[in-house]
Each structure stands twice: as C-alpha cells, then as structure tokens.
mmCIF file of N, CA and C in Angstrom:
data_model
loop_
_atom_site.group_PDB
_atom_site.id
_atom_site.type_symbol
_atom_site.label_atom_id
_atom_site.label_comp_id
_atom_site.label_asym_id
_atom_site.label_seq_id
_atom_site.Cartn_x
_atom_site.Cartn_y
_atom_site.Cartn_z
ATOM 1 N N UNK Q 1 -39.907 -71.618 -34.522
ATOM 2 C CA UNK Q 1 -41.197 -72.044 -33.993
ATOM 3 C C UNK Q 1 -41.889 -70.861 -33.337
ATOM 4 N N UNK Q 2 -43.146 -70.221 -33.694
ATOM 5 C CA UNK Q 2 -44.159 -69.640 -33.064
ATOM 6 C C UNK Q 2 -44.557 -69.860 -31.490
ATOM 7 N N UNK Q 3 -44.151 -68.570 -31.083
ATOM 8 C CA UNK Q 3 -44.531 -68.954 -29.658
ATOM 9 C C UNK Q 3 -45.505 -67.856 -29.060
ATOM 10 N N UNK Q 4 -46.618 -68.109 -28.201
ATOM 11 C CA UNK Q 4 -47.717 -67.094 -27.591
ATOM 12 C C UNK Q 4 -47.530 -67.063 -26.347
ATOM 13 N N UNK Q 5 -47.611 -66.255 -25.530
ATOM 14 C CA UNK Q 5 -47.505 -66.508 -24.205
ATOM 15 C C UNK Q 5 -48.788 -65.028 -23.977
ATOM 16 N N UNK Q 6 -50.123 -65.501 -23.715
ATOM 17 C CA UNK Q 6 -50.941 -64.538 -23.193
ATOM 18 C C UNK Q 6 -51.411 -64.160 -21.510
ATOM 19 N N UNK Q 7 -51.086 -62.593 -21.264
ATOM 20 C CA UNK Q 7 -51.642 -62.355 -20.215
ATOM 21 C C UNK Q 7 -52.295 -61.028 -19.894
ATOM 22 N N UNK Q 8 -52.402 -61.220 -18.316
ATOM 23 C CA UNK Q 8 -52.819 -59.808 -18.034
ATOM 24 C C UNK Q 8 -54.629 -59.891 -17.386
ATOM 25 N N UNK Q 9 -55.192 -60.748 -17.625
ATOM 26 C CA UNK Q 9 -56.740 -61.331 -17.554
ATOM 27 C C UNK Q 9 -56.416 -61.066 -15.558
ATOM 28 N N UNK Q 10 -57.590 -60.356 -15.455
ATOM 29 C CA UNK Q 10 -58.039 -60.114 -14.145
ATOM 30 C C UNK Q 10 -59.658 -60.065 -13.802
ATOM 31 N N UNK Q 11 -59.960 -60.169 -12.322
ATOM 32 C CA UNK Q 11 -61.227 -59.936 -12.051
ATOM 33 C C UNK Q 11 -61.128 -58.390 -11.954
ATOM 34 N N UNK Q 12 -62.124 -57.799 -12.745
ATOM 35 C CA UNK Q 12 -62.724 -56.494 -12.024
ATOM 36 C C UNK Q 12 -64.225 -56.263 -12.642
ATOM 37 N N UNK Q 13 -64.533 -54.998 -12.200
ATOM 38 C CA UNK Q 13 -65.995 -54.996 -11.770
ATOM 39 C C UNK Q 13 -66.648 -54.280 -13.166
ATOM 40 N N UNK Q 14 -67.907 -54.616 -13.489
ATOM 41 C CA UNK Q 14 -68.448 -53.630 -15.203
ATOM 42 C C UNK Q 14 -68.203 -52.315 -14.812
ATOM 43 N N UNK Q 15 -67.738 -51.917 -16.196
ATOM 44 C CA UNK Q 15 -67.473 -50.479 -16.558
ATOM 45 C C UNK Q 15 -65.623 -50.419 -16.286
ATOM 46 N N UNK Q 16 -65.039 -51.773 -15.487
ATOM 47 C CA UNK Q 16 -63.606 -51.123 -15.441
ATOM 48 C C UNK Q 16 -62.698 -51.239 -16.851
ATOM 49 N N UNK Q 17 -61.563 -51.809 -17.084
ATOM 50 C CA UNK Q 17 -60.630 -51.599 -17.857
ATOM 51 C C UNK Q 17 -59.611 -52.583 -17.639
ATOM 52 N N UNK Q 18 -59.340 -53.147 -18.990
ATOM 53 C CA UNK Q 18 -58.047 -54.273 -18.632
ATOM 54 C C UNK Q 18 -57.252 -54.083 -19.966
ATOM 55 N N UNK Q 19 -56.040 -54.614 -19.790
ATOM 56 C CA UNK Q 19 -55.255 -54.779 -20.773
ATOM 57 C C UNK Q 19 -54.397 -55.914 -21.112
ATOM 58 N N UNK Q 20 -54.783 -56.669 -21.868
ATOM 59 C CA UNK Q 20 -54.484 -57.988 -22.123
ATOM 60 C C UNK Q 20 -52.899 -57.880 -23.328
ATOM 61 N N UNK Q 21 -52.249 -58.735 -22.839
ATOM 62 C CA UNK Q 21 -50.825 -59.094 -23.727
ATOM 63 C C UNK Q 21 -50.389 -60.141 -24.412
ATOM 64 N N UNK Q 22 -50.159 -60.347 -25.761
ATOM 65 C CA UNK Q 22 -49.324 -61.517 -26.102
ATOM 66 C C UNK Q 22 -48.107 -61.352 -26.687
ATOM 67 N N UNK Q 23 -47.662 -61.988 -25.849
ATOM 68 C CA UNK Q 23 -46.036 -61.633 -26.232
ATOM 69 C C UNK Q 23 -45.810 -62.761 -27.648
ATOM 70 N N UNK Q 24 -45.479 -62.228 -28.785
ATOM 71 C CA UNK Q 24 -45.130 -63.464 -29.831
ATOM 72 C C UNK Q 24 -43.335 -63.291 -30.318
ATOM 73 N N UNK Q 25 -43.307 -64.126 -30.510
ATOM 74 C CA UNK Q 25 -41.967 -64.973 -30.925
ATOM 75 C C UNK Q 25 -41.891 -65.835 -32.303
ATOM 76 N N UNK Q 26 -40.680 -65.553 -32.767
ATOM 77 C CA UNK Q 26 -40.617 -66.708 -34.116
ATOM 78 C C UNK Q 26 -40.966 -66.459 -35.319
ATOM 79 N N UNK Q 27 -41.637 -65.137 -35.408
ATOM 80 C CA UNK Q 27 -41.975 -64.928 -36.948
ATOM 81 C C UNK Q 27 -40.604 -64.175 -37.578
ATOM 82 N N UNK Q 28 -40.124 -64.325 -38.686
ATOM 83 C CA UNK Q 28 -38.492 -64.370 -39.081
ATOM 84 C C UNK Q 28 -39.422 -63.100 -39.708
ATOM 85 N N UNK Q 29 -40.524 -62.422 -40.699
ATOM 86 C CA UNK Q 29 -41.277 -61.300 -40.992
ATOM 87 C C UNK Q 29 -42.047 -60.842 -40.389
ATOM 88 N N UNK Q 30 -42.326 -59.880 -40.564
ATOM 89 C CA UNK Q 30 -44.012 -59.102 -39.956
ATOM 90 C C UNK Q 30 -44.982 -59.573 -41.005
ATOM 91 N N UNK Q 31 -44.833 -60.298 -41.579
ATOM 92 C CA UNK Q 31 -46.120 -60.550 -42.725
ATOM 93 C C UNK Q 31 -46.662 -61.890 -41.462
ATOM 94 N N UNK Q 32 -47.884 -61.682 -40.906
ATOM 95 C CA UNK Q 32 -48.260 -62.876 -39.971
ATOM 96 C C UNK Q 32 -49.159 -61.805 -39.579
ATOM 97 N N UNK Q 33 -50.287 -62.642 -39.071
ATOM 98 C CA UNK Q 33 -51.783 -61.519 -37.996
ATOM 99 C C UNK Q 33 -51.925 -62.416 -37.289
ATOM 100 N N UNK Q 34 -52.076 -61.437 -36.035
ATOM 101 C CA UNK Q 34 -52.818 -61.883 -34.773
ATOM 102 C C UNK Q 34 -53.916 -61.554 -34.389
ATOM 103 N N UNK Q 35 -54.571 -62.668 -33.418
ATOM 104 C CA UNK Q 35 -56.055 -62.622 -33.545
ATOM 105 C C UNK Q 35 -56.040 -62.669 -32.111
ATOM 106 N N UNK Q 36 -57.431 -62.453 -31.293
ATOM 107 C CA UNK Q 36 -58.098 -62.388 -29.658
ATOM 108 C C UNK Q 36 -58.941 -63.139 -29.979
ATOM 109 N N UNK Q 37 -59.161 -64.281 -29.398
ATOM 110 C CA UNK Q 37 -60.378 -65.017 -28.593
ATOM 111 C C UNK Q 37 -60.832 -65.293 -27.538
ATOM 112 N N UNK Q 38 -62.195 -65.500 -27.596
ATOM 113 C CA UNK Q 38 -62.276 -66.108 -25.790
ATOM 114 C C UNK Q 38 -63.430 -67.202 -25.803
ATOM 115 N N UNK Q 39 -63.307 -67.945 -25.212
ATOM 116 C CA UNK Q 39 -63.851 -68.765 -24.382
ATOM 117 C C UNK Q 39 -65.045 -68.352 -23.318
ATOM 118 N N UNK Q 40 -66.102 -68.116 -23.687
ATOM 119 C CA UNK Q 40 -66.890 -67.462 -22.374
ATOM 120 C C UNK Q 40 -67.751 -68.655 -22.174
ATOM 121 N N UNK Q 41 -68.290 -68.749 -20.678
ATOM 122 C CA UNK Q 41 -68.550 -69.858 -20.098
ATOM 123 C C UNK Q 41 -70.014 -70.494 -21.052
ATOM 124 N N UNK Q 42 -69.862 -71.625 -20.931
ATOM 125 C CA UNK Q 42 -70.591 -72.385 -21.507
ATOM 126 C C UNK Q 42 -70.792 -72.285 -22.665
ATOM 127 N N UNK Q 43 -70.598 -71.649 -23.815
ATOM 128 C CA UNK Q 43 -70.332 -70.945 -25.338
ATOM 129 C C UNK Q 43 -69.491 -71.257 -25.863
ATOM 130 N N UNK Q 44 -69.331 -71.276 -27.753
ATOM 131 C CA UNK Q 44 -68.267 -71.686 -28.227
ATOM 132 C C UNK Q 44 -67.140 -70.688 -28.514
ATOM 133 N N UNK Q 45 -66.165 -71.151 -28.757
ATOM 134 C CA UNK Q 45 -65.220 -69.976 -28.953
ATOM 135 C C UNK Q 45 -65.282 -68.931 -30.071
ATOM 136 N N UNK Q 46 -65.176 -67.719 -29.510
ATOM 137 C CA UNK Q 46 -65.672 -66.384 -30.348
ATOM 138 C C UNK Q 46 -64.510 -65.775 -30.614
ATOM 139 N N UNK Q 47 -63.752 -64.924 -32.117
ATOM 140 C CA UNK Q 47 -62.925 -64.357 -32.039
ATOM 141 C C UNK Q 47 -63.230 -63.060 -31.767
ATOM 142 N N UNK Q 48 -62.553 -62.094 -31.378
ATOM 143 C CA UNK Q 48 -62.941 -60.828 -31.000
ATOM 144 C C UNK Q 48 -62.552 -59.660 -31.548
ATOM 145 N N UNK Q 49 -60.792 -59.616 -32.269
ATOM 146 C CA UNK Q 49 -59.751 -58.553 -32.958
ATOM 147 C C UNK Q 49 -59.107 -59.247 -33.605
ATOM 148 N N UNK Q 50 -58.622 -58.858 -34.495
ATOM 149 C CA UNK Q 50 -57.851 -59.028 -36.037
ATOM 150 C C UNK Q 50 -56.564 -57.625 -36.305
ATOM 151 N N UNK Q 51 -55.636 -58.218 -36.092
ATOM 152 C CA UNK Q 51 -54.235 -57.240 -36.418
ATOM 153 C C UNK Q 51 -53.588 -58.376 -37.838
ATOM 154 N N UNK Q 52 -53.629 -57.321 -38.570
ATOM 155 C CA UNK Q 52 -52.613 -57.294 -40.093
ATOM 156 C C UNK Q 52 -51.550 -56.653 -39.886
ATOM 157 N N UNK Q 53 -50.219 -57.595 -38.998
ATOM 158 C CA UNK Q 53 -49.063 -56.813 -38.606
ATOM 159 C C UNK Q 53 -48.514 -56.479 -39.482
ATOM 160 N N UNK Q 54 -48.317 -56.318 -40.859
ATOM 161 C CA UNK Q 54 -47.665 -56.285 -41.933
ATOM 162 C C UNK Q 54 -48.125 -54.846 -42.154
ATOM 163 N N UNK Q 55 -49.511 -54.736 -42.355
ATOM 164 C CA UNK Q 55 -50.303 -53.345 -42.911
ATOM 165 C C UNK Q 55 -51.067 -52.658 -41.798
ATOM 166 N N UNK Q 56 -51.044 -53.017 -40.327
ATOM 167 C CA UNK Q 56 -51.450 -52.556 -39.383
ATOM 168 C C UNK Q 56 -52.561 -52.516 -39.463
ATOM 169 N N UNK Q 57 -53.830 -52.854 -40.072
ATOM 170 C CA UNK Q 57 -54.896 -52.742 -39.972
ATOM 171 C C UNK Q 57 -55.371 -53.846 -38.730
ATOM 172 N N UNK Q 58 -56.567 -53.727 -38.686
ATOM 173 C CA UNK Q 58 -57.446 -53.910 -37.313
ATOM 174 C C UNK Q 58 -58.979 -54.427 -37.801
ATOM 175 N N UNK Q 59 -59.192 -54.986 -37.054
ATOM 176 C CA UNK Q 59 -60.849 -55.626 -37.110
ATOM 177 C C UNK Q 59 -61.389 -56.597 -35.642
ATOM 178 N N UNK Q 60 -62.394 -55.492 -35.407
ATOM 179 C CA UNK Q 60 -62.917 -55.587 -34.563
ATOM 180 C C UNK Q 60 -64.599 -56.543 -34.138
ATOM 181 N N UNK Q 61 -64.755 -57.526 -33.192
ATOM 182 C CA UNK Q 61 -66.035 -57.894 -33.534
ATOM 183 C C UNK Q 61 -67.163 -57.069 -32.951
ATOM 184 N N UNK Q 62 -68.223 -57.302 -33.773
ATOM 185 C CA UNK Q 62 -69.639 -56.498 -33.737
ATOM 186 C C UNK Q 62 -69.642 -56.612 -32.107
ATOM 187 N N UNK Q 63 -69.627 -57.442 -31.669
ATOM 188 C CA UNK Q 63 -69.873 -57.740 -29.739
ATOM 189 C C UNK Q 63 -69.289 -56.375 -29.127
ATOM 190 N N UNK Q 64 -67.993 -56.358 -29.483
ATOM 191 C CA UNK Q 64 -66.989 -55.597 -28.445
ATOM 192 C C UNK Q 64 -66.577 -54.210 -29.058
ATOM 193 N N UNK Q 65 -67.014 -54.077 -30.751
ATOM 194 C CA UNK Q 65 -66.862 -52.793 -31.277
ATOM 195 C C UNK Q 65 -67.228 -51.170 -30.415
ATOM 196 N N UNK Q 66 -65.895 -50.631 -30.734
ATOM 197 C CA UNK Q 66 -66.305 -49.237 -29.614
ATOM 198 C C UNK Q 66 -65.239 -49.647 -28.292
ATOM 199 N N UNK Q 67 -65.092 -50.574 -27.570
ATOM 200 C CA UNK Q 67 -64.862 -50.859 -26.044
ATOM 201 C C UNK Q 67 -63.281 -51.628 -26.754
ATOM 202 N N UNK Q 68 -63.301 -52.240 -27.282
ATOM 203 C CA UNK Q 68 -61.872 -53.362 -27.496
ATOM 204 C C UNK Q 68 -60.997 -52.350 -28.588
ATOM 205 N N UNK Q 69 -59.743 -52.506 -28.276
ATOM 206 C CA UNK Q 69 -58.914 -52.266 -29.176
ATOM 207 C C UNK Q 69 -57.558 -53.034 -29.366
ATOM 208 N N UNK Q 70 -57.131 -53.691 -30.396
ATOM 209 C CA UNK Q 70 -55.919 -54.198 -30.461
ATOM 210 C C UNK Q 70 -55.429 -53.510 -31.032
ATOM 211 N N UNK Q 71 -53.594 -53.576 -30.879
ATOM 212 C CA UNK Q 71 -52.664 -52.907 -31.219
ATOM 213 C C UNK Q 71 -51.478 -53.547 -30.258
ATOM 214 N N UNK Q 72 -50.046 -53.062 -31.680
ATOM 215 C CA UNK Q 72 -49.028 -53.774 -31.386
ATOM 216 C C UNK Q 72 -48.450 -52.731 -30.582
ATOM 217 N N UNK Q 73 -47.488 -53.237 -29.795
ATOM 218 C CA UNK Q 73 -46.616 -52.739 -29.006
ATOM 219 C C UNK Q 73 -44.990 -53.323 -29.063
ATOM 220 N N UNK Q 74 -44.407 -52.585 -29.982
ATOM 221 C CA UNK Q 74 -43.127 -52.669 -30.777
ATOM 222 C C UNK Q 74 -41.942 -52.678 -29.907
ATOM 223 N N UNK Q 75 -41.792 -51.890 -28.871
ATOM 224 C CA UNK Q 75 -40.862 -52.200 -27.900
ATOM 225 C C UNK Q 75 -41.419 -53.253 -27.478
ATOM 226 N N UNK Q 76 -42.283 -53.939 -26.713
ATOM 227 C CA UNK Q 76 -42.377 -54.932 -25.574
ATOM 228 C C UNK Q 76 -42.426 -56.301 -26.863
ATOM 229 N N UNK Q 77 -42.361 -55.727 -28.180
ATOM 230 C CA UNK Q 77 -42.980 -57.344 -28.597
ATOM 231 C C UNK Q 77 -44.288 -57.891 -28.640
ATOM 232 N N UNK Q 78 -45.270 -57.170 -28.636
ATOM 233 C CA UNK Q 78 -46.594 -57.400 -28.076
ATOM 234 C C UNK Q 78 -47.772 -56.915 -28.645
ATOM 235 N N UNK Q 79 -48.886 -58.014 -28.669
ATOM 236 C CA UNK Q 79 -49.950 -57.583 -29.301
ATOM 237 C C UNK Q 79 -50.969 -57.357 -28.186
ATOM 238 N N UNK Q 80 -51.325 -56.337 -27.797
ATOM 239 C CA UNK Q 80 -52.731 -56.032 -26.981
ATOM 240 C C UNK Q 80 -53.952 -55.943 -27.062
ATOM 241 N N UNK Q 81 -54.731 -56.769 -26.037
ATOM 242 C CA UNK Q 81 -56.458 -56.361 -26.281
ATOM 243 C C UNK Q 81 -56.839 -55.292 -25.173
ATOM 244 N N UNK Q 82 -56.675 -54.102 -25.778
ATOM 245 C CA UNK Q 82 -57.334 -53.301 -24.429
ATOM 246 C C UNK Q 82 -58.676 -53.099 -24.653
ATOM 247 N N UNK Q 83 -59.307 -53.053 -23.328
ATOM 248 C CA UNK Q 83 -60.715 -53.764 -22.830
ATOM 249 C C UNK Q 83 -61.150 -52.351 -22.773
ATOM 250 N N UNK Q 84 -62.199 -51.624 -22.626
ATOM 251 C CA UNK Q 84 -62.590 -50.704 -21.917
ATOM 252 C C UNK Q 84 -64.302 -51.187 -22.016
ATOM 253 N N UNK Q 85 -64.808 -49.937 -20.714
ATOM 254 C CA UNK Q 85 -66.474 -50.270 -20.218
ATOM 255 C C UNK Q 85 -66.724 -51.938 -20.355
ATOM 256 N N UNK Q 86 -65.749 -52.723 -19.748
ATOM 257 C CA UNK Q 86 -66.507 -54.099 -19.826
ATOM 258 C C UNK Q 86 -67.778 -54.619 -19.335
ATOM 259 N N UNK Q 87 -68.165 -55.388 -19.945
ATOM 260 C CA UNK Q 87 -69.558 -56.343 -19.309
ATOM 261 C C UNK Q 87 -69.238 -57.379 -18.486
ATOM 262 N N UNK Q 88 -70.490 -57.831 -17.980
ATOM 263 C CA UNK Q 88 -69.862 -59.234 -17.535
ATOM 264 C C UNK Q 88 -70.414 -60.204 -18.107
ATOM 265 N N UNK Q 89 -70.741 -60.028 -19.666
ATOM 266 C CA UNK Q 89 -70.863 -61.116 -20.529
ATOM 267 C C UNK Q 89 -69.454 -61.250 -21.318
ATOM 268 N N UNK Q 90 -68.323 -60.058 -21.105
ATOM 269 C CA UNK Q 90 -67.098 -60.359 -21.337
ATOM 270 C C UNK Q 90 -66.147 -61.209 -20.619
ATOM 271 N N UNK Q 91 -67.082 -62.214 -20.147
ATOM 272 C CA UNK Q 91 -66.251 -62.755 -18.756
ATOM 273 C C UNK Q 91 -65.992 -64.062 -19.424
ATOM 274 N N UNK Q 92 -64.281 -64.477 -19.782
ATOM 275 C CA UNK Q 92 -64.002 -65.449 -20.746
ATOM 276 C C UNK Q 92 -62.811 -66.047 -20.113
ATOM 277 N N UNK Q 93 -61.866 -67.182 -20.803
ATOM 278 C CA UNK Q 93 -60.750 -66.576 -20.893
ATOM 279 C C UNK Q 93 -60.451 -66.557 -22.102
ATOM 280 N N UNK Q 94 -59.655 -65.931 -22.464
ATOM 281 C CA UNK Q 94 -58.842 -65.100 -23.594
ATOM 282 C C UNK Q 94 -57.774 -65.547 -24.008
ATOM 283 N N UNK Q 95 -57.684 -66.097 -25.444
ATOM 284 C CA UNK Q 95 -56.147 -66.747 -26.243
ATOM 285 C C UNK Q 95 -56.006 -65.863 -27.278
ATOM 286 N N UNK Q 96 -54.699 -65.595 -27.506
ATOM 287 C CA UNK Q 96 -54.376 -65.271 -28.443
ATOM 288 C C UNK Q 96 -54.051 -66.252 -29.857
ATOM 289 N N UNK Q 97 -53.875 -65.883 -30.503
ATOM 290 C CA UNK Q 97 -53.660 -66.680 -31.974
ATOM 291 C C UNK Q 97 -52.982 -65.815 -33.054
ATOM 292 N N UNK Q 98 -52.293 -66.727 -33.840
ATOM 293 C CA UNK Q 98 -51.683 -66.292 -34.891
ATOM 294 C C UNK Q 98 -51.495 -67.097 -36.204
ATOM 295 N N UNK Q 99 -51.348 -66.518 -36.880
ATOM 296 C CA UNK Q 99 -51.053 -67.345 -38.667
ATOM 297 C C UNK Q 99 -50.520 -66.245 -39.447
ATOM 298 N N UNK Q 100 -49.662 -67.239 -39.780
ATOM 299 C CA UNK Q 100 -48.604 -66.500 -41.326
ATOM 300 C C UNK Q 100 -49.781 -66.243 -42.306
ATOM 301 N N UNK Q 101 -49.541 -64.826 -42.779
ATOM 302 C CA UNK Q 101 -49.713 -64.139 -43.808
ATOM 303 C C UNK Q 101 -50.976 -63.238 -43.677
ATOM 304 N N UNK Q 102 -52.315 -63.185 -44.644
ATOM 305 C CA UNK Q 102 -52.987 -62.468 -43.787
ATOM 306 C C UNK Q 102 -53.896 -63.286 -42.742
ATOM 307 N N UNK Q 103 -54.880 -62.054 -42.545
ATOM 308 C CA UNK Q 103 -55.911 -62.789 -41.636
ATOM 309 C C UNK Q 103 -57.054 -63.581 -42.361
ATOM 310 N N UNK Q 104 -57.358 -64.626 -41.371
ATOM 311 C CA UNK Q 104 -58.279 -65.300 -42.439
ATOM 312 C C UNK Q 104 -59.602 -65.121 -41.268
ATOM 313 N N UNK Q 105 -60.418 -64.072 -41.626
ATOM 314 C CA UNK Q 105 -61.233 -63.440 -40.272
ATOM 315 C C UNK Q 105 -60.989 -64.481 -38.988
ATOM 316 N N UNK Q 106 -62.014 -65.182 -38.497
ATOM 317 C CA UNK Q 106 -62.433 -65.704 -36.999
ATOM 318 C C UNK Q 106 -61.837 -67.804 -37.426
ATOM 319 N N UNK Q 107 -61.607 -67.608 -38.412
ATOM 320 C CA UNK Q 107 -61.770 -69.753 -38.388
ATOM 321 C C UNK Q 107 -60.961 -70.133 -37.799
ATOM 322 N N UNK Q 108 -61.216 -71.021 -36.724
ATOM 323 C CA UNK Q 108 -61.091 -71.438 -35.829
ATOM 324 C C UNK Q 108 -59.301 -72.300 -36.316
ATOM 325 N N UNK Q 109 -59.800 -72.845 -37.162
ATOM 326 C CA UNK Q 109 -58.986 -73.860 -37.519
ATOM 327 C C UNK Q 109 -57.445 -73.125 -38.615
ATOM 328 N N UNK Q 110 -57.543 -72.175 -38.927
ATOM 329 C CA UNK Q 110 -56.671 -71.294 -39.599
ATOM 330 C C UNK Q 110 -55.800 -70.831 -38.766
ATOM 331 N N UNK Q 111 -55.781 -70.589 -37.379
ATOM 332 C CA UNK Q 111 -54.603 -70.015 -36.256
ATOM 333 C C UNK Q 111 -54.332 -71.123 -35.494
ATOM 334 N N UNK Q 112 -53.122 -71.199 -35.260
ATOM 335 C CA UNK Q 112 -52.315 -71.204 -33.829
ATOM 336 C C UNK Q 112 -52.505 -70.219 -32.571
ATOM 337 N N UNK Q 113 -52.996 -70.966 -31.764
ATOM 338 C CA UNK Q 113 -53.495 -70.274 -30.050
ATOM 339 C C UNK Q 113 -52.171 -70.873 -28.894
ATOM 340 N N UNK Q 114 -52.533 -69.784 -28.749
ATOM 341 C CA UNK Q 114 -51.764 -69.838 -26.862
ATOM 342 C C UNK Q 114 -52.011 -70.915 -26.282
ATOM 343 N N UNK Q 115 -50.894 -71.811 -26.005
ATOM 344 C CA UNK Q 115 -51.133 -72.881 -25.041
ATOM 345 C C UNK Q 115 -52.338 -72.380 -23.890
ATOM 346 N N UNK Q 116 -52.055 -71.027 -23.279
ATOM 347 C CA UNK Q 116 -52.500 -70.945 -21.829
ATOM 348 C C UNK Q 116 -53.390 -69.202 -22.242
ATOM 349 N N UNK Q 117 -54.764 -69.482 -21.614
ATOM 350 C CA UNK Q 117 -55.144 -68.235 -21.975
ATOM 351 C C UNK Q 117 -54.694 -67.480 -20.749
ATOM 352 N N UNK Q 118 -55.628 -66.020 -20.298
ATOM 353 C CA UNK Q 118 -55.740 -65.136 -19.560
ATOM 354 C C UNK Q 118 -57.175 -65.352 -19.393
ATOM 355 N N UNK Q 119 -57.638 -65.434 -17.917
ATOM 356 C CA UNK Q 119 -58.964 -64.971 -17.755
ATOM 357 C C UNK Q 119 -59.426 -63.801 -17.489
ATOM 358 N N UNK Q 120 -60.640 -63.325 -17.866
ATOM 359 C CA UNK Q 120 -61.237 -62.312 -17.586
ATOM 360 C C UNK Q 120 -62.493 -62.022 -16.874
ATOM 361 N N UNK Q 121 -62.591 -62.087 -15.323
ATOM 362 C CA UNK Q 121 -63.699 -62.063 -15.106
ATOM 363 C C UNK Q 121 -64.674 -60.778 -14.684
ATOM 364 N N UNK Q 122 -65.491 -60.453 -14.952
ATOM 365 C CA UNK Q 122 -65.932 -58.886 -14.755
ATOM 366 C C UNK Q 122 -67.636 -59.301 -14.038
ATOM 367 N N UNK Q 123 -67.765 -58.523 -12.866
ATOM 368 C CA UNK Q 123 -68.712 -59.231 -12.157
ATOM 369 C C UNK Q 123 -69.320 -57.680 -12.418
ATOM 370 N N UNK Q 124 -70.931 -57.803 -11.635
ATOM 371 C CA UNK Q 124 -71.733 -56.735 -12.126
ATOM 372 C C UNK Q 124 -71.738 -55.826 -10.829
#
C-alpha cells in the first residue's frame, strides 16, 4: 500500500525559501511519479511539479516556473518541493500525490494525495 506523509510547510515572509518533503512508501519499482499540489485559499486545487521517478524528468507549472524545483532525495526516501523567492499568492497548503507509471500531467483524479498536507504561508 502507497503511503505519503507530506511536510515541512511554514510561515515566512516574500522572497524567503522553504523546502517541502514527501516521504513515499510502497512502490515495489521506481516506475511511479510524483506530483505537488496546493490548495490556495479560496481556489481550486492547482498542481504545481511533476517527477518521472523512473526517467527523472521534471515539470514544472507556468505559476511557479524559475522559483520551484522538485527532486528526489534517495537517501531520505523523498520527493521535494523546494520553494525559492516566494509570493504570497503561494500561500496554500500543499499535498503531495502519486500514481503508478507515468505522469498523467495535473488530473486531479489520476493521483493518490497525502492524507495531510503542509501549509505554506508567506505574508508580504
């Protein structure tokens, strides 16, 4: 069974820096991608990064291109959203997600999410 456990979501101020974690579990291959979403207030849910753990590729959304980067982290087990120059229209909270095989870009309905996000709040 697939398991997410996302964190790391803090308040800090525009222009700082965060680094968000999901620890995943349960995939018996690396053929599976993980995805970043968030939740920003009053809005529907937006995906943000795309990891092809199999082929390492990456995809980033138009919003956060330049500032976001995902990438795995092989010792800890872990897929990261590191944040840089945030806004405080980046102010969400943040699930991770996953699905066997590749990525199927942003549909909602194609991943498995984190019971519990991380918030992110970034004030001006």
């Amino acid at each position: 069974q697939v398991q997410l456990v996302a964190s790391g979501g803090d308040s800090v101020q525009a222009g700082g820096s965060l680094r968000l974690s999901c620890r995943v579990s349960g995939y018996a291959d690396r053929n599976y991608c993980m995805a970043w979403f968030r939740d920003p207030p009053r809005k529907s849910r937006e995906g943000v990064a795309l990891l092809n753990v199999f082929f390492g590729s990456t995809a980033i959304a138009n919003s956060v291109k330049g500032r976001f980067t995902i990438a795995e982290d092989k010792y800890k087990n872990t897929v990261d959203l590191l944040m840089n120059d945030l806004e405080p229209e980046d102010t969400a909270m943040y699930y991770c997600a996953s699905r066997s095989g590749p990525c199927a870009r942003y549909d909602l309905d194609q991943y498995t999410f984190s019971a519990q996000g991380t918030q992110v709040t970034v004030s001006a």
